[in-house]
mmCIF file of C-alpha atoms and ligand atoms in Angstrom:
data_model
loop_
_atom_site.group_PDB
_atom_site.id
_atom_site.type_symbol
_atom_site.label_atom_id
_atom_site.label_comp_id
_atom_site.label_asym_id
_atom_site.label_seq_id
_atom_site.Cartn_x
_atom_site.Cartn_y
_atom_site.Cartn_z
ATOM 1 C CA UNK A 1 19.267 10.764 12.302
ATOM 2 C CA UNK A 2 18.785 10.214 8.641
ATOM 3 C CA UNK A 3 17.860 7.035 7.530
ATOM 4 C CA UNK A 4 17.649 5.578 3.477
ATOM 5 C CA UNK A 5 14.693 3.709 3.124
ATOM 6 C CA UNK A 6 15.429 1.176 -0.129
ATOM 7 C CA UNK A 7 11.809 -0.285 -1.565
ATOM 8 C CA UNK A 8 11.952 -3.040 -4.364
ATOM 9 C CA UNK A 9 9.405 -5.183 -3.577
ATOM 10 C CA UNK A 10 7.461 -5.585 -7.020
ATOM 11 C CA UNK A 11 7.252 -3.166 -10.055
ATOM 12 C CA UNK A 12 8.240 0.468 -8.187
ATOM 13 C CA UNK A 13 11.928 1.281 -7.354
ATOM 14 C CA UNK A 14 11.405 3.558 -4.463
ATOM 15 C CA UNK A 15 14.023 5.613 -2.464
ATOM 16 C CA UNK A 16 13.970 8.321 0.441
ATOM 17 C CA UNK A 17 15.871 9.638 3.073
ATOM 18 C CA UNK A 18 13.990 10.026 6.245
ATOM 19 C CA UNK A 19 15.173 12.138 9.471
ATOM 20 C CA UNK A 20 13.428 10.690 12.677
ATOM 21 C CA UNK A 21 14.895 13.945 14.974
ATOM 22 C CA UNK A 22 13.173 16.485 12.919
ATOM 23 C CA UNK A 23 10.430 14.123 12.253
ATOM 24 C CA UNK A 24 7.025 14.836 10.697
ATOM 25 C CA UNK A 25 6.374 15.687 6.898
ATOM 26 C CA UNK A 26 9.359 17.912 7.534
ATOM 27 C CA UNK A 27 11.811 14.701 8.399
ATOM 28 C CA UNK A 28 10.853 13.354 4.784
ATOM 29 C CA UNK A 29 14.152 15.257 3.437
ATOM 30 C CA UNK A 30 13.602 13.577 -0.035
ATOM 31 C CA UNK A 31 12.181 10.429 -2.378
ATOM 32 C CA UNK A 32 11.790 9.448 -5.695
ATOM 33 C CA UNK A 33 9.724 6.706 -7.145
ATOM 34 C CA UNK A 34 10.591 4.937 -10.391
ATOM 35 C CA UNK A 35 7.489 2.849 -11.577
ATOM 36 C CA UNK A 36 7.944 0.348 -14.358
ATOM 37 C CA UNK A 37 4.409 0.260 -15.108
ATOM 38 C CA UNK A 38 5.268 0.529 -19.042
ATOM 39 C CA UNK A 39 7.733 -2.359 -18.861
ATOM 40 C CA UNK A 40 5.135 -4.464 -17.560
ATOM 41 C CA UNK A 41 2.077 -2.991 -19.541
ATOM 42 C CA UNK A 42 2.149 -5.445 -22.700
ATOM 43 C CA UNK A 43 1.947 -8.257 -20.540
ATOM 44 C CA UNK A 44 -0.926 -6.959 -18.599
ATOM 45 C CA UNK A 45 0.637 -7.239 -14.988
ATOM 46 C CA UNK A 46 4.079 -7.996 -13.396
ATOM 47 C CA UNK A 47 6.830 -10.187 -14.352
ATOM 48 C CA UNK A 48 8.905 -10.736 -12.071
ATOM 49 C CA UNK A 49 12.480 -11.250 -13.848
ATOM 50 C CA UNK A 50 11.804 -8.157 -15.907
ATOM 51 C CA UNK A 51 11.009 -6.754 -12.496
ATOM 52 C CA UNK A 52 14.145 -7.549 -10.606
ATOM 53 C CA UNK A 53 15.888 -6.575 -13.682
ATOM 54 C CA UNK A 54 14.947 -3.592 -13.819
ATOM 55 C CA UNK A 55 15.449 -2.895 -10.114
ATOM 56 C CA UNK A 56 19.247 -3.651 -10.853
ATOM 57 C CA UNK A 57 19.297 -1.025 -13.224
ATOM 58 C CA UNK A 58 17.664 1.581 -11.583
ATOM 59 C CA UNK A 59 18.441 1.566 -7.793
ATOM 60 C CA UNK A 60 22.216 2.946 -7.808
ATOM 61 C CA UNK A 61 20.965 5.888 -9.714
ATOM 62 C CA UNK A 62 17.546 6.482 -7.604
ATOM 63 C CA UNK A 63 20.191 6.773 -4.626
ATOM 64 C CA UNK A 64 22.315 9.134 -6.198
ATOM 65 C CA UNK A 65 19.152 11.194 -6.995
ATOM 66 C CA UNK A 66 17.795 11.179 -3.462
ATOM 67 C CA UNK A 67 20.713 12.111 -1.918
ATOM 68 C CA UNK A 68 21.438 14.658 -4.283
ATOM 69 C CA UNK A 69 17.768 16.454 -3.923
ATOM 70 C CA UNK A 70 18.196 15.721 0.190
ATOM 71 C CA UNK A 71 21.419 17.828 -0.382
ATOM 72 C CA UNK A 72 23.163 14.538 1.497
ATOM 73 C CA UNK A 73 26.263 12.745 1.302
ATOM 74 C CA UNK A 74 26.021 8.741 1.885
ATOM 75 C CA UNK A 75 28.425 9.946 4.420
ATOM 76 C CA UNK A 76 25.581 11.632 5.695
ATOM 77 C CA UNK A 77 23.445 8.439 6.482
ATOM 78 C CA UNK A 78 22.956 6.994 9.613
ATOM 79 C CA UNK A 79 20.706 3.822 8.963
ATOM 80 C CA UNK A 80 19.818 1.782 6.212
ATOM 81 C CA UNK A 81 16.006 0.430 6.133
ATOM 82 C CA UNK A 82 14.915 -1.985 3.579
ATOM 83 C CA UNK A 83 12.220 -3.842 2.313
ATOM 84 C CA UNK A 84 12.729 -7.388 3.275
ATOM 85 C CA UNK A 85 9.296 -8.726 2.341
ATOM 86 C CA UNK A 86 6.702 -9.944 1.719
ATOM 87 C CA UNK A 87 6.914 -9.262 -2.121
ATOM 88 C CA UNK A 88 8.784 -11.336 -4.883
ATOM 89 C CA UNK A 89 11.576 -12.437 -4.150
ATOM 90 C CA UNK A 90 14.230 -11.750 -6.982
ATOM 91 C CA UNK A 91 13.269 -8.131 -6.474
ATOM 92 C CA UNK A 92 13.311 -8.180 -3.031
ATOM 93 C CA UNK A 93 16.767 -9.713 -3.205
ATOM 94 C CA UNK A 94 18.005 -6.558 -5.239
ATOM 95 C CA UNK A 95 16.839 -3.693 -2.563
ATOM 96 C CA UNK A 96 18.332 -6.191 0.383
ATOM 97 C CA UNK A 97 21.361 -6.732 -1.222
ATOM 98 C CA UNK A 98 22.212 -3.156 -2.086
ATOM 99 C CA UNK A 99 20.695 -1.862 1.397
ATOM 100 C CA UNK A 100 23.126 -4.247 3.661
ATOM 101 C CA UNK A 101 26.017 -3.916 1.642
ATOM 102 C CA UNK A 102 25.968 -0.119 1.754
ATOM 103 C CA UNK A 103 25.357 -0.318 5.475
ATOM 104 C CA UNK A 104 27.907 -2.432 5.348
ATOM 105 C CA UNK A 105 30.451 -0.267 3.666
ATOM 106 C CA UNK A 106 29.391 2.846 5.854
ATOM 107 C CA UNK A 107 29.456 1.146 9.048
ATOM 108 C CA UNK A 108 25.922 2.192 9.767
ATOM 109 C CA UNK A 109 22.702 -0.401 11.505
ATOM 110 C CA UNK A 110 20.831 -1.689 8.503
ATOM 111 C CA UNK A 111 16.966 -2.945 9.205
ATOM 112 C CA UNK A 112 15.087 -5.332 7.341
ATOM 113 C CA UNK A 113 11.889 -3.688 6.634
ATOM 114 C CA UNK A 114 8.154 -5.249 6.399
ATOM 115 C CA UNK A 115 6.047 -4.070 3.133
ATOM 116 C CA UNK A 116 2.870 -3.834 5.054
ATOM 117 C CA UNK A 117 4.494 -2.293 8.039
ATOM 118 C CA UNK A 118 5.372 0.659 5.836
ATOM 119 C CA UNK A 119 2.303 0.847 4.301
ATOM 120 C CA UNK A 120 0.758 0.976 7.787
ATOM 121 C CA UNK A 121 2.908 3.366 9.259
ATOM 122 C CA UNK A 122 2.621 5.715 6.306
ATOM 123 C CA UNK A 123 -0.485 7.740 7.698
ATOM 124 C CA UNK A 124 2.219 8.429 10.698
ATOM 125 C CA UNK A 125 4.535 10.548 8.967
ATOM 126 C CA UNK A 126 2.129 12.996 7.916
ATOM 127 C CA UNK A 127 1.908 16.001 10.456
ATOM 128 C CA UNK A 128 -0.697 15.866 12.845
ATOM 129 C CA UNK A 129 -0.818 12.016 13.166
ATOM 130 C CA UNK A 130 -2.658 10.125 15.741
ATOM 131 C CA UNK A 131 -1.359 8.236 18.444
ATOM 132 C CA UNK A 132 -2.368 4.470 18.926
ATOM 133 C CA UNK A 133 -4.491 2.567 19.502
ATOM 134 C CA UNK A 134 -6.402 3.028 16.070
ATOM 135 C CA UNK A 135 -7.338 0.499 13.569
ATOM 136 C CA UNK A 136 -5.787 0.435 10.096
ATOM 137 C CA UNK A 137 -6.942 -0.707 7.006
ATOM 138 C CA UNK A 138 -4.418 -1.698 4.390
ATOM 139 C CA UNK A 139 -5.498 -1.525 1.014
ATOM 140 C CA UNK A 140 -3.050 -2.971 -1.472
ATOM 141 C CA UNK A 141 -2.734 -4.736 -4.608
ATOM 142 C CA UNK A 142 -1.650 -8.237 -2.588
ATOM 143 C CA UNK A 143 -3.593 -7.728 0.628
ATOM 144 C CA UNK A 144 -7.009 -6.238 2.356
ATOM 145 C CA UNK A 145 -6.720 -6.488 6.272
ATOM 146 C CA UNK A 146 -8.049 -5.067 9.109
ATOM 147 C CA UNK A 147 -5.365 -4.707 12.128
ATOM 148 C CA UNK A 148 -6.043 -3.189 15.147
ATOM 149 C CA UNK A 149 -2.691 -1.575 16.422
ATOM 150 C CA UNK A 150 -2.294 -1.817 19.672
ATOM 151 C CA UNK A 151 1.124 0.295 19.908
ATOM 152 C CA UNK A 152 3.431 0.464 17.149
ATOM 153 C CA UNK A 153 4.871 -3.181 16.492
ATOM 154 C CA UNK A 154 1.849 -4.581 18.288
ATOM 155 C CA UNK A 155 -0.327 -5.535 15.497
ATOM 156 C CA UNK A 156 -3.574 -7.988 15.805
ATOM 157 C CA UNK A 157 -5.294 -9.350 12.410
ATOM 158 C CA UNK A 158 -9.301 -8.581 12.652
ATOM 159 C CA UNK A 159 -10.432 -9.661 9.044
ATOM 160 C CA UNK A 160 -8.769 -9.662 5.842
ATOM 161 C CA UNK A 161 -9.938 -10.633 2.151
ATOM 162 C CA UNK A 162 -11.028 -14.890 1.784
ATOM 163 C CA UNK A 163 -9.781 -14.175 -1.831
ATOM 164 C CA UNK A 164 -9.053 -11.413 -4.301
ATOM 165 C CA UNK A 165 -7.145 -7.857 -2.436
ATOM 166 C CA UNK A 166 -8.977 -4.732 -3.270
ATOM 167 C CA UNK A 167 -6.851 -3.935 -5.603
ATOM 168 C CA UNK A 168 -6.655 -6.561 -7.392
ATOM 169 C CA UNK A 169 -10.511 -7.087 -7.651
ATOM 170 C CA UNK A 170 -9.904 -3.147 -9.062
ATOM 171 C CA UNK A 171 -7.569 -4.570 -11.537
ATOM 172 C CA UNK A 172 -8.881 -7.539 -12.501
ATOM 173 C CA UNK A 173 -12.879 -6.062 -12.799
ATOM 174 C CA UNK A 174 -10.694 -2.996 -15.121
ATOM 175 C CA UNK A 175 -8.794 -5.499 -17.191
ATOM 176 C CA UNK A 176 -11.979 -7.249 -17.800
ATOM 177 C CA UNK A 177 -13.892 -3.802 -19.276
ATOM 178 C CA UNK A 178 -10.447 -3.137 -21.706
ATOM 179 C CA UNK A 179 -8.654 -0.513 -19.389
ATOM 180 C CA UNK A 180 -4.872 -0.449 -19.528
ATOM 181 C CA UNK A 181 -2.610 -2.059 -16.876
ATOM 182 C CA UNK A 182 -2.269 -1.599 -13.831
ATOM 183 C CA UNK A 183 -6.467 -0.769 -13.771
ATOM 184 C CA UNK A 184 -6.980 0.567 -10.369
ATOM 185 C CA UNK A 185 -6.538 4.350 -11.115
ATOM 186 C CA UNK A 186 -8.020 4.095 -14.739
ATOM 187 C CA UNK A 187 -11.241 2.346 -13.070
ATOM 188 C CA UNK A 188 -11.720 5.275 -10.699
ATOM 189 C CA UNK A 189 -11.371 7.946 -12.809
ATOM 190 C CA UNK A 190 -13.612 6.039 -15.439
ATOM 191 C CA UNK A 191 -16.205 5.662 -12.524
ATOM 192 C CA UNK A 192 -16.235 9.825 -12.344
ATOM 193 C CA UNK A 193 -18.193 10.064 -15.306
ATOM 194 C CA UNK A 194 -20.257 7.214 -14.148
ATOM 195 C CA UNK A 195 -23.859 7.650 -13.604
ATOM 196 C CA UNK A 196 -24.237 6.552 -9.740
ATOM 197 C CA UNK A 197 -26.975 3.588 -9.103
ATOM 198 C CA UNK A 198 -27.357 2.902 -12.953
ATOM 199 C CA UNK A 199 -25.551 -0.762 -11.728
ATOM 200 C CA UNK A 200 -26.063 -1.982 -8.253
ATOM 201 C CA UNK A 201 -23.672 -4.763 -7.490
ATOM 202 C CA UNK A 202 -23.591 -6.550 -3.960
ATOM 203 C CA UNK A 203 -21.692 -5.418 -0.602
ATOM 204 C CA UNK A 204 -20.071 -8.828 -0.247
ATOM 205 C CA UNK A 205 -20.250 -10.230 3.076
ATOM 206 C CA UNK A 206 -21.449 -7.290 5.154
ATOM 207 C CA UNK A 207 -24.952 -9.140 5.676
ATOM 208 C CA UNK A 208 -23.433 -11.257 8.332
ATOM 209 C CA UNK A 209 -21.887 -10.853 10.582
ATOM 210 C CA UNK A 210 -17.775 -10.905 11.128
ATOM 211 C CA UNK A 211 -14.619 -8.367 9.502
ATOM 212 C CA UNK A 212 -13.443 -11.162 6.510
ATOM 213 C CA UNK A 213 -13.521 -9.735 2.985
ATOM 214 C CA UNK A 214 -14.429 -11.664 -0.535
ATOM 215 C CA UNK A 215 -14.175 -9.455 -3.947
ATOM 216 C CA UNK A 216 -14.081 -12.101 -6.382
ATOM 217 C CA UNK A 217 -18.134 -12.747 -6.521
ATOM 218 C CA UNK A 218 -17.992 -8.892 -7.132
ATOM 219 C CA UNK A 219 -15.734 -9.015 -10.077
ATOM 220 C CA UNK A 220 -17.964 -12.179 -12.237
ATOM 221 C CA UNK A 221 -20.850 -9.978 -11.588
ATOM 222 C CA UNK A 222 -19.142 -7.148 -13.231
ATOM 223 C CA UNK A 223 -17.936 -9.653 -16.270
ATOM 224 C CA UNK A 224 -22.120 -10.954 -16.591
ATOM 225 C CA UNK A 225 -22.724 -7.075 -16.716
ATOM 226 C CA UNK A 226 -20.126 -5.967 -19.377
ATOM 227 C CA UNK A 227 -20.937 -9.180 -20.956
ATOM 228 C CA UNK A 228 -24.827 -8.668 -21.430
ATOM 229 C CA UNK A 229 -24.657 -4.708 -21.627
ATOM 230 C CA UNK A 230 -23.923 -2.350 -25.448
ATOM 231 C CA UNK A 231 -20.520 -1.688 -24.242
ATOM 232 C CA UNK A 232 -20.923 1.802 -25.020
ATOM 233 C CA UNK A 233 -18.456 4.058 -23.079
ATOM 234 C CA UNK A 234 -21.124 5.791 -20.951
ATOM 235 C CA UNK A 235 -21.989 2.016 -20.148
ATOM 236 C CA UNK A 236 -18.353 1.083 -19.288
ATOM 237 C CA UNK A 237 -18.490 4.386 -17.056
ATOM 238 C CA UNK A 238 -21.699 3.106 -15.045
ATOM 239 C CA UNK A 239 -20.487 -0.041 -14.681
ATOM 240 C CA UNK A 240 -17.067 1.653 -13.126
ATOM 241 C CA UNK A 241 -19.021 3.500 -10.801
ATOM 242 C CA UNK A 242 -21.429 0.470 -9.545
ATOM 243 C CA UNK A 243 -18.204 -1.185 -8.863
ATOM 244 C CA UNK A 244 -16.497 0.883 -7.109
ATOM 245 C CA UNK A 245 -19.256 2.130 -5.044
ATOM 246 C CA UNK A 246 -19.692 -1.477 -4.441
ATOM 247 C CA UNK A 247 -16.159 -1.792 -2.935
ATOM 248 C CA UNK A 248 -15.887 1.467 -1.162
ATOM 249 C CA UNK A 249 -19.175 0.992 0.655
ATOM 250 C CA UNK A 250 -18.579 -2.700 1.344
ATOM 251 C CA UNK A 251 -15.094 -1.615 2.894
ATOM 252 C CA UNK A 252 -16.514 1.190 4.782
ATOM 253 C CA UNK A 253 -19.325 -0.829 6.622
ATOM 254 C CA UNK A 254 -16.413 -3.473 7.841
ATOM 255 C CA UNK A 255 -14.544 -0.667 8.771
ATOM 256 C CA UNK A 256 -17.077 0.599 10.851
ATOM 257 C CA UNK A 257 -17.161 -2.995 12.645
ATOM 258 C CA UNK A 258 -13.959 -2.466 12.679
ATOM 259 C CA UNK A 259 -13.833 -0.006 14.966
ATOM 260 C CA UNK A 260 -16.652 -0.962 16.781
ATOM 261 C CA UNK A 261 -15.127 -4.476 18.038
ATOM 262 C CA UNK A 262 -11.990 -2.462 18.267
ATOM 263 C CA UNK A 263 -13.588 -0.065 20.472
ATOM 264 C CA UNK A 264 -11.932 3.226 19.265
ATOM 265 C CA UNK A 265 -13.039 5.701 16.873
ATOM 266 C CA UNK A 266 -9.731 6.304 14.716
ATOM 267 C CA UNK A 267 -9.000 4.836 11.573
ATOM 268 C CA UNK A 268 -5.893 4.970 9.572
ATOM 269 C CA UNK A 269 -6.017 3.806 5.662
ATOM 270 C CA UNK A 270 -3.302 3.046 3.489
ATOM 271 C CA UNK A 271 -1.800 0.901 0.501
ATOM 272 C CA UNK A 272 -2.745 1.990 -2.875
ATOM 273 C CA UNK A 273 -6.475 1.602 -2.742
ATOM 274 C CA UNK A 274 -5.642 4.304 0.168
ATOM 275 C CA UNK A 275 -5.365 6.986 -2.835
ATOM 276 C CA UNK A 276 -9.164 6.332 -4.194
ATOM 277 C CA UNK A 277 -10.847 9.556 -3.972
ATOM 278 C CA UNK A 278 -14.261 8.240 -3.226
ATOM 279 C CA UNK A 279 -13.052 5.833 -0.539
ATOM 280 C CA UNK A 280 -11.202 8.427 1.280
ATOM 281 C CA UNK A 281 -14.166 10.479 1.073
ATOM 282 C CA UNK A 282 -16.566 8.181 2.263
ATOM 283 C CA UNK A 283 -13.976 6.539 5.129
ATOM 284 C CA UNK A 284 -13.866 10.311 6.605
ATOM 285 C CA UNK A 285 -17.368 10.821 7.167
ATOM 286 C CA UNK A 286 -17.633 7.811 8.732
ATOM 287 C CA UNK A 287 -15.375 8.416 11.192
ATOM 288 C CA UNK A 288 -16.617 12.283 11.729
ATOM 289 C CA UNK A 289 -20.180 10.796 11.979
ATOM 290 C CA UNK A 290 -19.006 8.683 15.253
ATOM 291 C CA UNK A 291 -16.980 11.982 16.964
ATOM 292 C CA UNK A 292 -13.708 10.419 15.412
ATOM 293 C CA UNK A 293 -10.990 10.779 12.468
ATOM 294 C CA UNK A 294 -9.667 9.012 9.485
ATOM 295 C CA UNK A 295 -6.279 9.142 8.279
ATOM 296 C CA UNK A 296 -4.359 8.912 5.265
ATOM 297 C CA UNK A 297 -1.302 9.263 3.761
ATOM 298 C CA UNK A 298 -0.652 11.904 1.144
ATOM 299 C CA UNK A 299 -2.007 9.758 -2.209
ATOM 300 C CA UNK A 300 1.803 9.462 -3.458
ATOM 301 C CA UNK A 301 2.712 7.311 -0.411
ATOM 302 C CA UNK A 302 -0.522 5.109 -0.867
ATOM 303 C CA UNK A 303 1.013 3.432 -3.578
ATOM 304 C CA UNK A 304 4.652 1.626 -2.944
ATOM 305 C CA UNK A 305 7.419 4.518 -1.848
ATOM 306 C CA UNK A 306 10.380 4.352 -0.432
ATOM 307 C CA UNK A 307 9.257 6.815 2.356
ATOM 308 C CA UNK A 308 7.329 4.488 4.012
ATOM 309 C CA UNK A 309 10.012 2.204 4.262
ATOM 310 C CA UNK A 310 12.404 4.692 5.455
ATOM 311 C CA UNK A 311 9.963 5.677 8.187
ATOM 312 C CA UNK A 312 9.060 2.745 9.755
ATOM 313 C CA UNK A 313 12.624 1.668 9.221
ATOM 314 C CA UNK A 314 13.887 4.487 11.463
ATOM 315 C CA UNK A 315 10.951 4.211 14.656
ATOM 316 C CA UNK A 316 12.746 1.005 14.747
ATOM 317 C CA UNK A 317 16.453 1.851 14.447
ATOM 318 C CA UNK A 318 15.904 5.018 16.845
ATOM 319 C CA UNK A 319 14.240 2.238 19.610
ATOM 320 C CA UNK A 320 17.339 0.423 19.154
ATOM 321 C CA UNK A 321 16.328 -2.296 16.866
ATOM 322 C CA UNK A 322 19.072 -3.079 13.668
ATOM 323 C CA UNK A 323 19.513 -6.620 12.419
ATOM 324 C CA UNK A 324 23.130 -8.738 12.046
ATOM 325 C CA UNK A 325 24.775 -8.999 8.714
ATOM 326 C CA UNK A 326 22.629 -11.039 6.928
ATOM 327 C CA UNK A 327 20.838 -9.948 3.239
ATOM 328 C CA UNK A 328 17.381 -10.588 4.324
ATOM 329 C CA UNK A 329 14.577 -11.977 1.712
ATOM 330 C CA UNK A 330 11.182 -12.773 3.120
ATOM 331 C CA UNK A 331 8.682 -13.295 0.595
ATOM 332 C CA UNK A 332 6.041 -14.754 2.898
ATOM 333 C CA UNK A 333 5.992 -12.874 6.464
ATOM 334 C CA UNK A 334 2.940 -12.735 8.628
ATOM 335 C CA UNK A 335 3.223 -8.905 10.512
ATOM 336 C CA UNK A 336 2.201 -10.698 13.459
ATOM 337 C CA UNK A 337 5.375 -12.029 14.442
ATOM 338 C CA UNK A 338 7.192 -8.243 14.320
ATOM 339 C CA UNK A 339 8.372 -7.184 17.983
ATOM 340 C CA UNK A 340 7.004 -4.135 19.383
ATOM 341 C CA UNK A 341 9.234 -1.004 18.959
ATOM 342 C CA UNK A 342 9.838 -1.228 23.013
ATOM 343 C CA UNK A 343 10.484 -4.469 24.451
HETATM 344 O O1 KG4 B 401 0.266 -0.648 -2.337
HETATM 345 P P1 KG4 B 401 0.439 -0.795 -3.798
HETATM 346 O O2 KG4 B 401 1.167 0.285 -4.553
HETATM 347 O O3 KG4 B 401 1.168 -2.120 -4.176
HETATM 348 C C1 KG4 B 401 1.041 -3.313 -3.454
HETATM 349 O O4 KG4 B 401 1.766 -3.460 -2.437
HETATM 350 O O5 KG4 B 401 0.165 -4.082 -3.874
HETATM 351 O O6 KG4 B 401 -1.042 -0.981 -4.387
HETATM 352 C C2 KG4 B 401 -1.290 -1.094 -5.753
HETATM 353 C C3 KG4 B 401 -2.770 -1.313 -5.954
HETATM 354 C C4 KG4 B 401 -3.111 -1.709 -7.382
HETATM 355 O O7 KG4 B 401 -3.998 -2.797 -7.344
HETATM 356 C C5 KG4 B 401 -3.763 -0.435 -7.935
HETATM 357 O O8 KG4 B 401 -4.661 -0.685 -8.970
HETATM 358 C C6 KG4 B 401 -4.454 0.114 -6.707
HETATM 359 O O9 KG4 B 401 -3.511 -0.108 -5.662
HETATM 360 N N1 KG4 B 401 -4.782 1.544 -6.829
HETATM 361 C C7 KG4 B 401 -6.038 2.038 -6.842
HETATM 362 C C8 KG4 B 401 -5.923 3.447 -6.991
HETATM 363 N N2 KG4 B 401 -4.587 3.745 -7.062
HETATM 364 C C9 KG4 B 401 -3.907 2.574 -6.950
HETATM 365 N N3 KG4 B 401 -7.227 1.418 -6.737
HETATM 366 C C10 KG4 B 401 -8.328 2.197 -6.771
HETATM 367 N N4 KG4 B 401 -8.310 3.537 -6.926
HETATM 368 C C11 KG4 B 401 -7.138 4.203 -7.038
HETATM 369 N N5 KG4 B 401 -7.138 5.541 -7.173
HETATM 370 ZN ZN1 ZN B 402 2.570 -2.177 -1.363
#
């Protein structure tokens, strides 16, 4: 059963084609990302016109190209999954427009997709993946949560961030010390050359007790540091590294709560912060330290894919689950509310 996951939710145009029966890495016949990182770049973060835009002009194509490398005909397709939300919603509108119609046109179930969901169920298409219940972390640019999945579909919100996302304190706290847009990756690589402990910032909220998140006290403590320090490179560098040991270890002691109030000893991560080096590092010894595993996508389907979409979108289609012929936009959409993949 192949299924074409579409993804347009913000500034990545992502495409795959997904086959639930052989399942796996192996079911992942094919995707292609197009980021539009440099059309956003001069204005330091995402527009979203440009963005939707620029989905327009590059979907049609990115479908040809998947199918092509899948060796696939659309006739080929058996399901269309797309991302439905949350995310902005003139981009949005272009991936859920093109998605129903072509399900349309093939006379094939089409599935409005959630963002997060994909994210979350991206550790799950990697070989070897655990079974719930586990407790995810999702790591984005828009959101830090801690969910304790239940079963697939079944999703209960422990903590999540009071303000800033991970990655956007990462962006922000890089855009702040002169790195290039989007800052995330720049920061961490910056922080490898960083001398560890030169800058000690705070572990927001981990000395009480309860699984909530706040980075943006973090971030103006980094801004008082660049601002008072020589602004050297080496500088920059320790800075980067007191930072992002700062939100790596803060994120690894909740975790640990996590799974502690969860009662369970397996953790999946994912979203884009999911593909920092040091937190994946860190996340896994945890887990090994307490007899138990973490998991993680591949670093490629951290960030925003189209694989993810076409993954989760299948569990659901193969359970049964397609939607009616509406072009569904959702910018706001609590995961909450999903319905479990068996009734
Ligand atoms: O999941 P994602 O691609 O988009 C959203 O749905 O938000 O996440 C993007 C976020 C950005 O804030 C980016 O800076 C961050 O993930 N990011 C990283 C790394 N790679 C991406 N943050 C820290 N270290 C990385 N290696
Ligand atoms: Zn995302």
């Amino acid at each position: 059963m192949n299924v074409l996951g579409i993804e347009t939710s913000c500034d990545e145009t992502g495409v795959a084609v997904y086959d639930i029966v052989t399942g796996g890495a192996a079911g992942l016949r094919a995707h292609a990302v197009y980021s539009q990182i440099a059309l956003h770049a001069e204005y330091g973060g995402v527009v979203p016109e440009l963005a939707s835009r620029d989905h327009v002009r590059k979907l049609l194509p990115l479908i040809r190209q998947t199918l092509d490398e899948a060796g696939l005909k659309l006739s080929d397709i058996d399901g269309v999954a797309y991302t439905a939300g949350p995310g902005l919603v003139g981009a949005l509108l272009v991936g859920a427009a093109v998605g129903r119609s072509l399900a349309w046109a093939l006379e094939v179930p089409a599935l409005a997709v959630h963002h997060m969901e994909g994210h979350l169920l991206a550790p799950l298409l990697e070989d070897g993946a655990p079974e719930p219940p586990f407790v995810a972390l999702l790591v984005s640019g828009g959101h830090t949560q801690l969910i304790a999945v239940d079963a697939i579909g079944r999703y209960r919100l422990l903590g999540e961030t009071l303000d800033d996302a991970a990655g956007e304190a990462f962006d922000k706290t890089a855009k702040m010390m002169g790195l290039p847009y989007p800052g995330g990756p720049h920061l961490a690589r910056l922080a490898e050359q960083g001398v560890p402990g030169r800058f000690k910032f705070a572990r927001p909220m981990t000395d009480r007790p309860g699984l909530d998140f706040s980075f943006s006290g973090l971030k103006t403590q980094v801004l008082l540091a660049w601002r008072d320090c020589d602004q050297s490179d080496q500088t920059r560098a320790d800075i980067a590294r007191g930072f992002e040991d700062a939100v790596v270890d803060t994120l690894a002691i909740k975790c640990e709560r996590a799974l502690d109030a969860a009662g369970c000893d397996v953790l999946i991560v994912a979203g884009g912060v999911g593909a920092n080096k040091r937190l994946r590092a860190k996340l896994a010894e945890m887990c090994e330290r307490r007899g138990g595993r973490a998991c993680f996508p591949r670093p490629s389907l951290c960030t925003d894919n189209g694989a993810m979409i076409a993954f989760a979108g299948a569990l659901r289609l193969q359970a049964g689950q397609y939607d009616d012929a509406a072009i569904r936009a959702t910018p706001r959409w609590d995961m909450a509310t999903l319905p479990g993949l068996v009734a």
